Amino acid sequence: MAQMATRAGDLDRTVARMVSLSERASLQGADLVVFPMAALTGPEGLAVTGEREGFVSDVMAAVERLARQVACACIVPVVFDLDGEQVAEAVLMDGGHVVPLKLAAYASSVLQAQGAGPEAQDAPAPDLPEFTLGDLRLGVAFTYEDLDDYVDFDFDLDAVIYIAGYGYAIDDPSSLLGADLQEGRYVQDAEAMGAWVVGVGSLGCYGAQLYTGSSFAITPAGELAASAPAFEESLTCVDVDPHLSGPLDSPVTPEVYDEPTFLWEALAMGVHDRIAAMGRRRAVVVLDGSLSSQVLAVLATDALGPTNVRLLVSPVDEGERPACLALASNLRAESRDLRGAAGEQGPGLALGVAQAHALAWADEDDGVVLSPLTKTALALLDRQPAQGASPILPLGDVYLTDVVGLAHARNVISPVMPHLALAPWEVPSVPGVERDQRSDEEWTHAVDTIILDHVEWGHPLSELPGATGEDAGLCAAVVRALDNGGSWRLACGPCLIASTCTLWDARRPLGLAWHDVMDRPSPTAAGDGLEELGRQVEKGGDVDWTRLMSLFATPADAGGEDLPDDVAPDVPGDEEPSEADKMSRLRDTLGWLHDFSQGGAFQQRGFGDREDDGRKGPDGSPASDEGRRPWQNPFSEN
């Protein structure tokens, strides 16, 4: 298991290191070396259309060189972007031969499926590899779905090599690989398959995604046979015995997972790698008196060392200045005390002036300004943040509640932060809701729980009160603030990803006027209405509009109560449309849907298999343009 940190696309250097690692592994008696997913190409491929062809060509040339030079059999993952979709391939190099395992498995599945009956639909993914190396039957998985298929279907394998395709997420224990085997899925997978599971994790920060290593090997009985450390490069050898029938003589004791410490190490690694990838060496942090800025200063110091951190002391509250100066002294980082920059103009201008000074300091000192904005602050944004944009938001995917936990955990190691209380202006403020009597941390936890349940766990507004135990009014206000903050979040830089769903992943279309409401039709009622509409259209003739409206009725409709103004439908004119008007509108709608569908009157030229993509030359003949991709009809056959 070759756990290595690389820079994505640094092909020549990475190939040389892979060859060296294969030589070391061969000297230790290894028959196969497995490299992590992100090592050669990174986890995302290259989506820029104009550069994609050149990138793929260079990667293939690198793979060819590797195949000729490696000292033993190797599996090298490569990732490409195909029309916006990430495609990962596992390339087996053995004796100078190159075999794309997933592609070979897919080709074999296609041949076997020819002439197969309907029962063939209940089958695993067609590109799951199944191959032999020496006396071992091996499979390769990239995703949890791949592992599910290996569990659910009888592959009769000795070992499944899981090349982890997911980055670190605090709310996904399985993303931690060997660092949290107790809560992860892999022990159960090995026992269910009756096969070894060898997990190989990437290491480092690629883009904004964090990969923490922790490669592992588990026996069919669920014992840990080998484990690589987190946050370190390593070449870890494991003897996979297909005939193992009893317990290991000396199994490895799994690590004890500590969430705040692990999150801290992951973020520190991310800060270090992102700044290095930008070609800079130092970080500048504004100490504004908030707990978030204190945590960020300590995090940057741990990541880069005190000589590479610059601290600008400019607290919002003048009473916090001694604590900020004490923190700068404790960290032994170079600092500047910015006094009276904003005069009497208020905290917003004070932070803005401090930000301008920080940017100037960073430019003159080969540095990058880091923003202390947390996921909580970003979720509730209702104006341009005073901290301004930053190329890195280390805490931008970390809730303020977790930042408090990080502060306490880090101060246990060494008490460098003078106090661990949230600043009054840092505590979340929810528009339209008066804060109750709970403490700062309790109130923050309540707001964070609502955001987390809505963003990470996907609970709609109507389910949030039951899921969180919080008041319906508070839930609605938090979700509304989250919806309205999308435009402001665009002004902020990218955050280091530390969860399964960032605020960027959960973004709404800009300018969308629709907002979710607490009371709406049950899914069953809405589903009944859609099914009834389908049946009536299929039969032809008149549609029973009254029947359909009764099925789609909301509780307010059914009870005869008026809908709130912000959710009531707008009806042109003062009078209710007649049944004839309703029927006419419905027919018009169905007619437009038919016209725009495949084969309809408004179908664009070039739909489907037409190679001229519908464009005409000056003389009316099909235009010739080999360099452009054919544009596609925006409507599906549905």
XYZ file of C-alpha atoms in Angstrom:
638
model
C 0.000 0.000 0.000
C 1.896 3.027 -1.331
C 0.430 5.941 0.629
C 1.980 9.003 -0.984
C 1.323 12.744 -1.163
C 1.759 14.273 -4.604
C 0.793 17.301 -6.619
C -1.923 16.414 -9.125
C -0.637 16.394 -12.688
C 3.065 16.633 -11.701
C 3.520 13.622 -13.952
C 7.294 13.349 -14.350
C 8.076 13.688 -10.655
C 5.221 11.406 -9.608
C 6.237 8.698 -12.113
C 9.800 8.767 -10.789
C 8.574 8.406 -7.208
C 6.225 5.553 -8.146
C 9.084 3.679 -9.821
C 11.236 4.163 -6.712
C 8.457 2.907 -4.426
C 7.925 -0.157 -6.625
C 11.633 -0.959 -6.336
C 11.513 -0.664 -2.539
C 8.403 -2.844 -2.406
C 9.960 -5.475 -4.675
C 12.996 -5.692 -2.392
C 10.590 -6.434 0.480
C 9.056 -9.295 -1.517
C 5.875 -7.559 -2.675
C 4.021 -9.027 -5.685
C 1.710 -6.018 -6.106
C 1.882 -2.326 -5.250
C -1.368 -0.319 -5.091
C -1.177 3.464 -5.423
C -3.861 5.870 -4.133
C -6.511 7.349 -6.386
C -5.312 10.961 -6.371
C -1.572 10.279 -6.768
C -1.122 10.690 -10.524
C -4.003 12.788 -11.886
C -5.694 14.088 -8.756
C -9.286 13.174 -7.864
C -11.048 15.378 -10.431
C -9.353 15.010 -13.788
C -9.462 18.123 -15.969
C -12.804 19.629 -16.996
C -11.480 22.402 -19.276
C -12.528 21.269 -22.748
C -9.682 22.996 -24.567
C -7.038 21.265 -22.418
C -8.646 17.889 -21.834
C -7.170 16.166 -24.884
C -3.624 17.252 -24.066
C -4.000 16.207 -20.441
C -5.248 12.735 -21.351
C -2.443 12.316 -23.882
C 0.248 13.218 -21.335
C -1.287 10.956 -18.684
C -1.332 8.013 -21.092
C 2.312 8.652 -21.965
C 3.148 8.685 -18.246
C 1.293 5.388 -17.755
C 3.260 3.866 -20.631
C 6.576 4.950 -19.064
C 5.506 3.561 -15.713
C 4.615 0.184 -17.196
C 8.112 -0.155 -18.636
C 9.952 0.911 -15.471
C 8.128 -0.461 -12.412
C 9.901 -3.293 -10.600
C 6.775 -5.372 -9.860
C 3.088 -5.467 -10.702
C 1.308 -2.215 -9.843
C -2.210 -0.808 -9.876
C -2.195 2.893 -10.776
C -5.529 4.784 -10.728
C -6.194 7.544 -13.252
C -9.138 9.962 -13.194
C -10.579 11.726 -16.231
C -13.423 14.166 -16.788
C -15.835 12.964 -19.461
C -18.454 15.603 -20.242
C -18.567 16.786 -16.634
C -18.565 13.320 -15.083
C -15.563 12.006 -13.168
C -14.449 8.587 -14.390
C -11.861 6.604 -12.432
C -9.910 3.727 -13.955
C -7.555 1.241 -12.298
C -4.630 0.430 -14.601
C -2.832 -2.865 -13.915
C 0.819 -2.889 -14.980
C 2.429 -6.313 -15.027
C 5.478 -7.391 -16.994
C 5.301 -4.385 -19.304
C 1.621 -4.978 -20.109
C -1.089 -2.407 -19.357
C -4.651 -3.528 -18.570
C -7.420 -1.005 -17.776
C -9.294 -3.200 -15.310
C -12.670 -1.451 -15.267
C -12.791 -1.102 -19.045
C -11.852 -4.762 -19.474
C -14.559 -5.770 -17.010
C -17.114 -3.643 -18.859
C -16.213 -5.154 -22.232
C -16.527 -8.647 -20.774
C -19.915 -7.809 -19.240
C -21.238 -6.484 -22.559
C -20.249 -9.689 -24.339
C -21.810 -11.868 -21.638
C -25.018 -9.796 -21.617
C -25.716 -10.378 -25.313
C -28.695 -12.684 -25.500
C -29.206 -12.662 -21.714
C -32.760 -12.667 -20.381
C -34.547 -10.169 -18.125
C -32.890 -11.687 -15.049
C -29.616 -10.075 -16.187
C -30.982 -6.704 -15.028
C -30.470 -7.797 -11.416
C -26.694 -7.746 -11.651
C -23.741 -5.791 -10.278
C -22.243 -2.802 -12.047
C -20.807 -3.981 -15.377
C -17.354 -2.440 -14.799
C -16.446 -4.186 -11.533
C -13.039 -5.819 -12.088
C -12.456 -9.478 -11.280
C -8.969 -10.707 -12.160
C -6.235 -13.135 -11.110
C -2.721 -12.236 -9.978
C -0.557 -15.167 -8.948
C -2.793 -17.384 -6.840
C -5.111 -14.542 -5.777
C -8.577 -13.661 -7.139
C -8.862 -9.885 -6.796
C -11.460 -7.164 -7.240
C -11.103 -3.370 -7.278
C -13.588 -0.865 -5.823
C -13.600 2.936 -5.889
C -16.938 3.727 -4.228
C -19.286 2.487 -1.529
C -21.615 1.310 -4.305
C -18.819 -0.857 -5.700
C -18.309 -2.400 -2.259
C -22.061 -2.984 -1.950
C -22.020 -4.929 -5.215
C -19.091 -7.063 -4.093
C -21.034 -7.803 -0.902
C -24.402 -8.478 -2.561
C -23.227 -10.648 -5.454
C -21.158 -13.828 -5.425
C -17.764 -12.921 -6.881
C -15.756 -15.586 -5.008
C -12.751 -13.324 -4.439
C -9.782 -13.650 -2.123
C -9.435 -9.896 -1.670
C -11.085 -6.639 -2.723
C -8.754 -3.673 -3.153
C -10.636 -0.527 -2.169
C -8.938 2.512 -3.714
C -10.769 5.173 -1.726
C -12.444 7.726 -3.960
C -13.875 9.856 -1.143
C -12.133 12.617 0.740
C -12.295 13.206 4.474
C -15.686 14.183 5.908
C -16.276 14.637 9.611
C -19.805 13.197 9.321
C -18.748 10.067 7.363
C -16.755 7.612 9.524
C -15.992 5.401 6.518
C -14.097 8.285 4.874
C -11.521 7.952 7.660
C -10.521 4.464 6.433
C -8.319 2.778 9.036
C -8.467 5.713 11.458
C -11.989 4.773 12.596
C -12.630 1.119 11.788
C -15.057 0.792 14.681
C -17.602 3.185 13.140
C -16.684 2.584 9.475
C -18.111 -0.089 7.202
C -15.042 -2.105 6.224
C -14.969 -4.759 8.943
C -18.563 -5.678 8.121
C -17.732 -5.690 4.389
C -14.855 -8.134 4.883
C -16.989 -10.458 6.998
C -19.912 -10.319 4.557
C -17.719 -11.015 1.515
C -15.573 -13.620 3.231
C -12.588 -11.868 1.652
C -9.760 -9.572 2.576
C -10.422 -5.843 2.208
C -7.333 -3.753 1.444
C -8.071 -0.015 1.622
C -5.595 2.415 0.060
C -6.110 6.087 0.894
C -4.837 9.222 -0.810
C -2.866 11.745 1.218
C -2.832 15.525 1.112
C -5.018 18.402 -0.062
C -6.161 18.196 -3.682
C -8.114 21.257 -4.696
C -10.245 21.866 -1.613
C -10.660 18.181 -0.688
C -8.666 16.660 2.171
C -7.290 13.116 2.096
C -5.874 11.736 5.314
C -4.215 8.405 4.421
C -4.894 5.654 6.994
C -4.593 2.755 4.529
C -5.444 -0.652 6.020
C -5.846 -4.377 5.392
C -8.570 -6.466 7.072
C -8.859 -10.261 7.075
C -12.101 -12.075 6.173
C -12.699 -12.477 9.924
C -12.542 -8.705 10.436
C -9.090 -8.541 12.058
C -6.729 -5.680 11.241
C -3.657 -7.149 9.544
C -1.863 -3.932 8.572
C -2.361 -0.224 9.082
C -0.672 2.888 7.696
C -0.563 6.085 9.754
C -2.782 9.071 9.093
C -1.216 12.267 7.685
C 2.079 10.534 6.795
C 3.563 8.933 3.721
C 4.274 5.237 4.067
C 4.937 2.036 2.160
C 3.075 -0.627 4.121
C 3.367 -4.296 3.198
C 0.711 -6.894 4.008
C 0.775 -10.621 3.313
C -2.672 -11.491 1.937
C -3.118 -15.210 2.624
C -6.059 -16.655 0.643
C -5.975 -19.811 2.772
C -6.190 -18.085 6.151
C -8.677 -20.089 8.215
C -8.075 -18.873 11.754
C -7.184 -15.732 13.675
C -3.958 -13.861 13.014
C -1.025 -14.614 15.262
C -0.493 -10.923 15.979
C -3.302 -8.661 14.730
C -2.777 -4.904 14.720
C -4.635 -2.899 17.353
C -6.884 -0.315 15.636
C -6.347 3.355 16.356
C -8.553 5.174 18.846
C -10.312 7.906 16.913
C -10.500 11.369 18.467
C -12.697 13.620 16.314
C -11.441 17.125 17.281
C -7.774 16.107 17.083
C -8.248 14.405 13.723
C -10.164 17.395 12.318
C -7.423 19.725 13.531
C -4.709 17.663 11.823
C -6.735 17.493 8.603
C -7.266 21.268 8.495
C -3.613 21.968 9.313
C -2.551 19.686 6.466
C -4.981 21.482 4.160
C -3.657 24.947 5.059
C -0.072 23.818 4.483
C -0.759 22.132 1.145
C -3.043 24.851 -0.271
C -0.573 27.656 0.474
C 2.262 25.592 -1.014
C 0.176 24.885 -4.141
C -0.314 28.657 -4.555
C 3.453 29.157 -4.526
C 3.377 31.085 -1.231
C 5.039 30.388 2.107
C 3.285 32.431 4.767
C -0.165 33.154 6.166
C -1.598 36.413 7.512
C -4.423 36.266 10.073
C -6.380 39.196 11.507
C -6.946 38.720 15.258
C -10.328 40.438 15.580
C -11.132 39.152 19.080
C -13.356 36.292 17.924
C -12.730 32.726 18.982
C -12.658 31.748 15.303
C -9.756 34.102 14.574
C -7.846 32.751 17.585
C -8.354 29.157 16.426
C -7.294 30.111 12.902
C -4.098 31.742 14.151
C -3.101 28.658 16.140
C -4.063 26.373 13.248
C -1.901 28.344 10.813
C 1.010 28.238 13.259
C 0.729 24.462 13.627
C 0.524 24.072 9.839
C 3.338 26.413 8.786
C 5.441 27.071 11.876
C 5.522 30.371 13.808
C 8.103 31.986 11.524
C 5.677 31.710 8.594
C 2.642 33.269 10.299
C 1.859 36.987 10.531
C -0.755 38.215 13.024
C -2.496 41.572 12.691
C -4.063 42.589 16.009
C -7.251 44.571 15.355
C -10.040 43.556 17.770
C -13.621 44.693 17.242
C -13.928 45.229 20.997
C -11.073 47.215 22.484
C -11.334 45.117 25.632
C -10.105 42.090 23.651
C -6.806 43.706 22.648
C -4.746 42.377 25.622
C -5.929 38.810 24.922
C -5.059 39.135 21.217
C -1.589 40.468 22.041
C -1.091 37.651 24.549
C -1.999 35.042 21.917
C 0.462 36.551 19.440
C 3.155 36.423 22.117
C 2.322 32.817 23.054
C 2.540 31.713 19.422
C 5.876 33.569 18.942
C 4.662 34.797 15.569
C 5.473 38.197 14.091
C 2.612 40.593 14.847
C 1.486 44.171 14.277
C -0.843 46.073 16.555
C -3.292 48.056 14.454
C -4.704 50.833 16.646
C -7.277 53.479 15.747
C -7.477 52.465 12.066
C -11.238 52.869 11.892
C -11.705 55.648 14.393
C -15.289 55.823 15.586
C -16.815 54.300 12.431
C -17.879 50.967 13.931
C -16.793 47.313 13.761
C -17.591 46.795 10.090
C -15.193 49.506 8.953
C -12.610 48.401 11.538
C -12.586 44.877 10.078
C -12.481 46.223 6.528
C -9.490 48.463 7.273
C -7.749 45.569 9.020
C -8.408 43.374 5.993
C -6.801 45.962 3.703
C -3.704 46.115 5.934
C -3.547 42.300 5.992
C -3.680 42.096 2.189
C -0.881 44.639 1.869
C 1.230 42.750 4.409
C 0.633 39.472 2.593
C 1.676 40.942 -0.764
C 4.931 42.315 0.596
C 5.781 39.134 2.513
C 4.932 36.265 0.121
C 1.812 35.420 2.127
C -1.874 34.593 1.883
C -4.620 36.156 4.019
C -6.727 33.481 5.738
C -10.383 34.147 6.546
C -11.875 33.085 9.923
C -15.406 32.675 8.496
C -17.043 29.441 9.678
C -19.760 27.370 8.049
C -22.233 28.897 10.501
C -21.267 32.451 9.569
C -21.369 31.658 5.849
C -24.785 30.015 6.160
C -26.327 33.105 7.776
C -24.649 35.790 5.652
C -26.920 38.720 4.864
C -24.317 41.189 3.586
C -20.802 41.360 2.184
C -18.527 39.908 4.914
C -16.221 42.483 6.452
C -13.349 39.978 6.338
C -13.569 40.084 2.541
C -12.702 37.378 0.065
C -9.833 35.000 0.695
C -8.287 32.277 -1.458
C -8.605 29.911 1.501
C -11.330 29.574 4.147
C -9.867 26.891 6.424
C -12.956 26.911 8.703
C -15.533 27.519 5.972
C -16.903 23.967 6.178
C -16.654 23.720 9.974
C -19.589 24.693 12.185
C -18.979 27.212 14.955
C -19.898 24.512 17.486
C -17.002 22.396 16.195
C -14.685 25.415 16.292
C -15.412 25.685 20.029
C -14.538 21.986 20.344
C -11.317 22.526 18.404
C -10.328 25.390 20.718
C -10.809 23.290 23.845
C -8.984 20.279 22.364
C -6.023 22.377 21.176
C -5.703 24.204 24.493
C -5.459 20.846 26.277
C -2.279 20.176 24.281
C -0.834 23.591 25.125
C -2.901 26.467 26.576
C -1.908 29.174 24.109
C -5.361 30.769 23.743
C -5.985 33.129 26.688
C -9.760 32.530 26.748
C -12.138 30.196 24.935
C -15.373 32.197 24.939
C -17.294 33.199 21.840
C -17.271 36.925 21.116
C -20.762 38.487 21.474
C -20.846 39.583 17.815
C -19.664 36.108 16.744
C -22.705 34.304 18.189
C -25.176 33.523 15.353
C -27.907 36.074 14.775
C -30.973 34.781 12.924
C -33.012 37.492 11.125
C -36.572 37.710 12.379
C -35.990 35.671 15.549
C -35.235 36.935 19.035
C -32.640 34.855 20.813
C -33.862 32.955 23.869
C -32.175 32.631 27.270
C -29.791 29.840 26.319
C -26.038 30.359 26.704
C -23.911 31.396 23.731
C -22.714 27.853 23.105
C -26.172 26.303 23.543
C -27.750 28.799 21.152
C -24.946 28.263 18.628
C -25.408 24.500 18.862
C -29.148 24.847 18.205
C -28.603 26.956 15.072
C -25.834 24.656 13.831
C -28.019 21.593 14.330
C -30.735 23.075 12.123
C -28.258 23.967 9.360
C -26.583 20.555 9.538
C -29.850 18.614 9.435
C -31.000 20.642 6.444
C -27.723 20.701 4.467
C -25.923 17.445 5.297
C -28.897 15.214 6.097
C -31.293 16.710 3.571
C -34.288 17.166 5.888
C -36.916 19.472 4.367
C -38.227 22.374 6.386
C -41.349 20.479 7.454
C -39.214 17.767 9.110
C -36.679 20.010 10.854
C -38.665 20.668 14.071
C -39.089 16.937 14.654
C -35.508 16.086 13.684
C -33.830 18.821 15.731
C -36.305 19.386 18.577
C -36.204 23.115 17.827
C -39.077 25.587 17.426
C -40.685 25.648 13.973
C -40.269 29.434 13.753
C -36.528 29.205 14.410
C -36.162 26.407 11.847
C -38.014 28.436 9.220
C -35.961 31.574 9.919
C -32.634 29.698 9.707
C -33.585 28.048 6.408
C -34.790 31.371 4.981
C -31.484 33.031 5.974
C -29.582 30.131 4.392
C -31.572 30.564 1.170
C -31.033 34.322 1.042
C -27.278 34.162 1.682
C -26.346 32.415 -1.569
C -25.404 35.578 -3.462
C -23.251 36.873 -0.608
C -21.376 33.571 -0.304
C -20.153 33.970 -3.879
C -17.983 36.849 -2.665
C -16.073 34.482 -0.384
C -13.278 32.173 -1.412
C -13.206 28.355 -1.480
C -13.249 26.510 1.819
C -11.378 23.367 2.786
C -13.945 20.575 2.508
C -14.568 18.815 5.817
C -18.100 17.436 5.386
C -20.169 15.387 2.962
C -22.057 18.479 1.766
C -20.617 21.981 1.699
C -22.736 25.114 1.388
C -21.535 25.333 -2.207
C -22.884 21.832 -2.888
C -26.217 22.847 -1.331
C -26.516 26.136 -3.245
C -29.780 27.266 -4.829
C -30.100 28.934 -8.246
C -29.347 32.630 -7.836
C -32.473 34.758 -7.707
C -34.831 31.844 -7.081
C -37.959 33.362 -5.509
C -39.433 30.078 -4.272
C -38.940 29.143 -0.624
C -39.981 25.996 1.150
C -42.932 26.192 3.574
C -43.689 24.332 6.761
C -47.103 22.978 5.642
C -47.519 21.381 2.256
C -49.231 18.346 0.707
C -47.996 14.988 1.872
C -45.819 13.089 -0.651
C -48.609 10.544 -0.980
C -51.182 13.171 -1.973
C -48.837 14.819 -4.472
C -47.918 11.431 -5.908
C -51.590 10.515 -6.262
C -52.182 13.755 -8.130
C -49.342 13.123 -10.586
C -50.482 9.538 -11.172
C -54.055 10.682 -11.771
C -52.868 13.351 -14.218
C -50.884 10.714 -16.076
C -53.854 8.369 -16.291
C -56.218 11.080 -17.564
C -53.782 12.327 -20.199
C -53.137 8.755 -21.328
C -56.858 8.138 -21.829
C -57.279 11.317 -23.890
C -60.298 13.585 -23.881
C -61.157 16.067 -21.144
C -59.158 16.262 -17.923
C -61.071 16.371 -14.635
C -59.536 19.571 -13.291
C -61.581 19.590 -10.083
C -60.483 16.040 -9.249
C -56.825 16.930 -9.780
C -57.014 20.083 -7.651
C -58.541 18.102 -4.792
C -55.640 15.648 -4.870
C -53.032 18.443 -4.832
C -54.847 20.453 -2.125
C -52.764 21.664 0.808
C -53.994 21.354 4.410
C -54.904 25.052 4.278
C -56.958 24.469 1.134
C -58.742 21.502 2.695
C -59.575 23.424 5.848
C -60.897 26.458 4.039
C -58.180 28.714 5.526
C -56.383 31.378 3.562
C -52.826 30.702 2.506
C -50.144 33.159 3.689
C -49.431 35.940 1.219
C -45.916 34.653 0.501
C -47.140 31.225 -0.630
C -50.540 32.055 -2.163
C -50.581 31.620 -5.956
C -50.769 34.771 -8.035
C -53.905 34.805 -10.213
C -54.176 37.472 -12.933
C -57.203 39.673 -12.421
C -59.577 39.792 -9.517
C -61.782 36.864 -10.473
C -61.185 33.153 -10.138
C -60.522 31.610 -13.600
C -63.443 29.681 -14.992
C -63.316 25.939 -15.511
C -63.029 26.581 -19.262
C -60.000 28.853 -18.687
C -58.363 26.230 -16.500
C -58.935 23.540 -19.107
C -57.565 25.790 -21.860
C -54.388 26.527 -19.868
C -53.836 22.873 -19.131
C -54.275 21.904 -22.786
C -51.836 24.676 -23.809
C -49.272 23.396 -21.301
C -49.578 19.799 -22.475
C -49.365 20.975 -26.070
C -46.113 22.848 -25.438
C -44.644 19.816 -23.668
C -45.544 17.667 -26.648
C -44.113 20.147 -29.169
C -40.784 20.362 -27.368
C -40.465 16.620 -26.786
C -38.466 14.294 -29.014
C -40.235 14.135 -32.373
C -42.387 17.194 -31.581
C -43.017 20.191 -33.797
C -40.315 22.333 -32.154
C -37.636 19.670 -32.151
C -34.326 21.258 -33.093
C -32.435 20.107 -36.140
C -29.574 17.759 -35.391
C -31.268 15.912 -32.543
C -30.096 12.361 -31.936
C -27.727 10.801 -34.454
C -27.473 13.683 -36.920
C -23.768 14.361 -37.359
C -24.252 17.867 -38.818
C -25.595 18.975 -35.362
C -28.337 20.982 -37.067
C -26.242 23.946 -38.216
C -26.407 25.075 -41.851
C -23.864 26.751 -44.082
C -24.496 29.868 -46.216
C -25.920 27.746 -49.037
C -28.249 25.848 -46.722
C -26.104 22.708 -46.673
C -24.968 21.152 -43.385
C -22.142 23.141 -41.822
C -18.789 21.403 -41.320
C -17.042 22.074 -38.045
C -15.008 19.155 -36.787
C -13.501 21.122 -33.924
C -16.772 21.749 -32.094
C -18.792 19.347 -30.023
C -22.353 18.870 -31.289
C -24.816 20.824 -29.202
C -27.469 18.703 -27.574
C -31.221 19.073 -27.351
C -32.030 20.316 -23.827
C -35.106 18.067 -23.633
C -34.934 14.324 -23.048
C -37.164 11.737 -24.638
C -39.292 11.959 -21.485
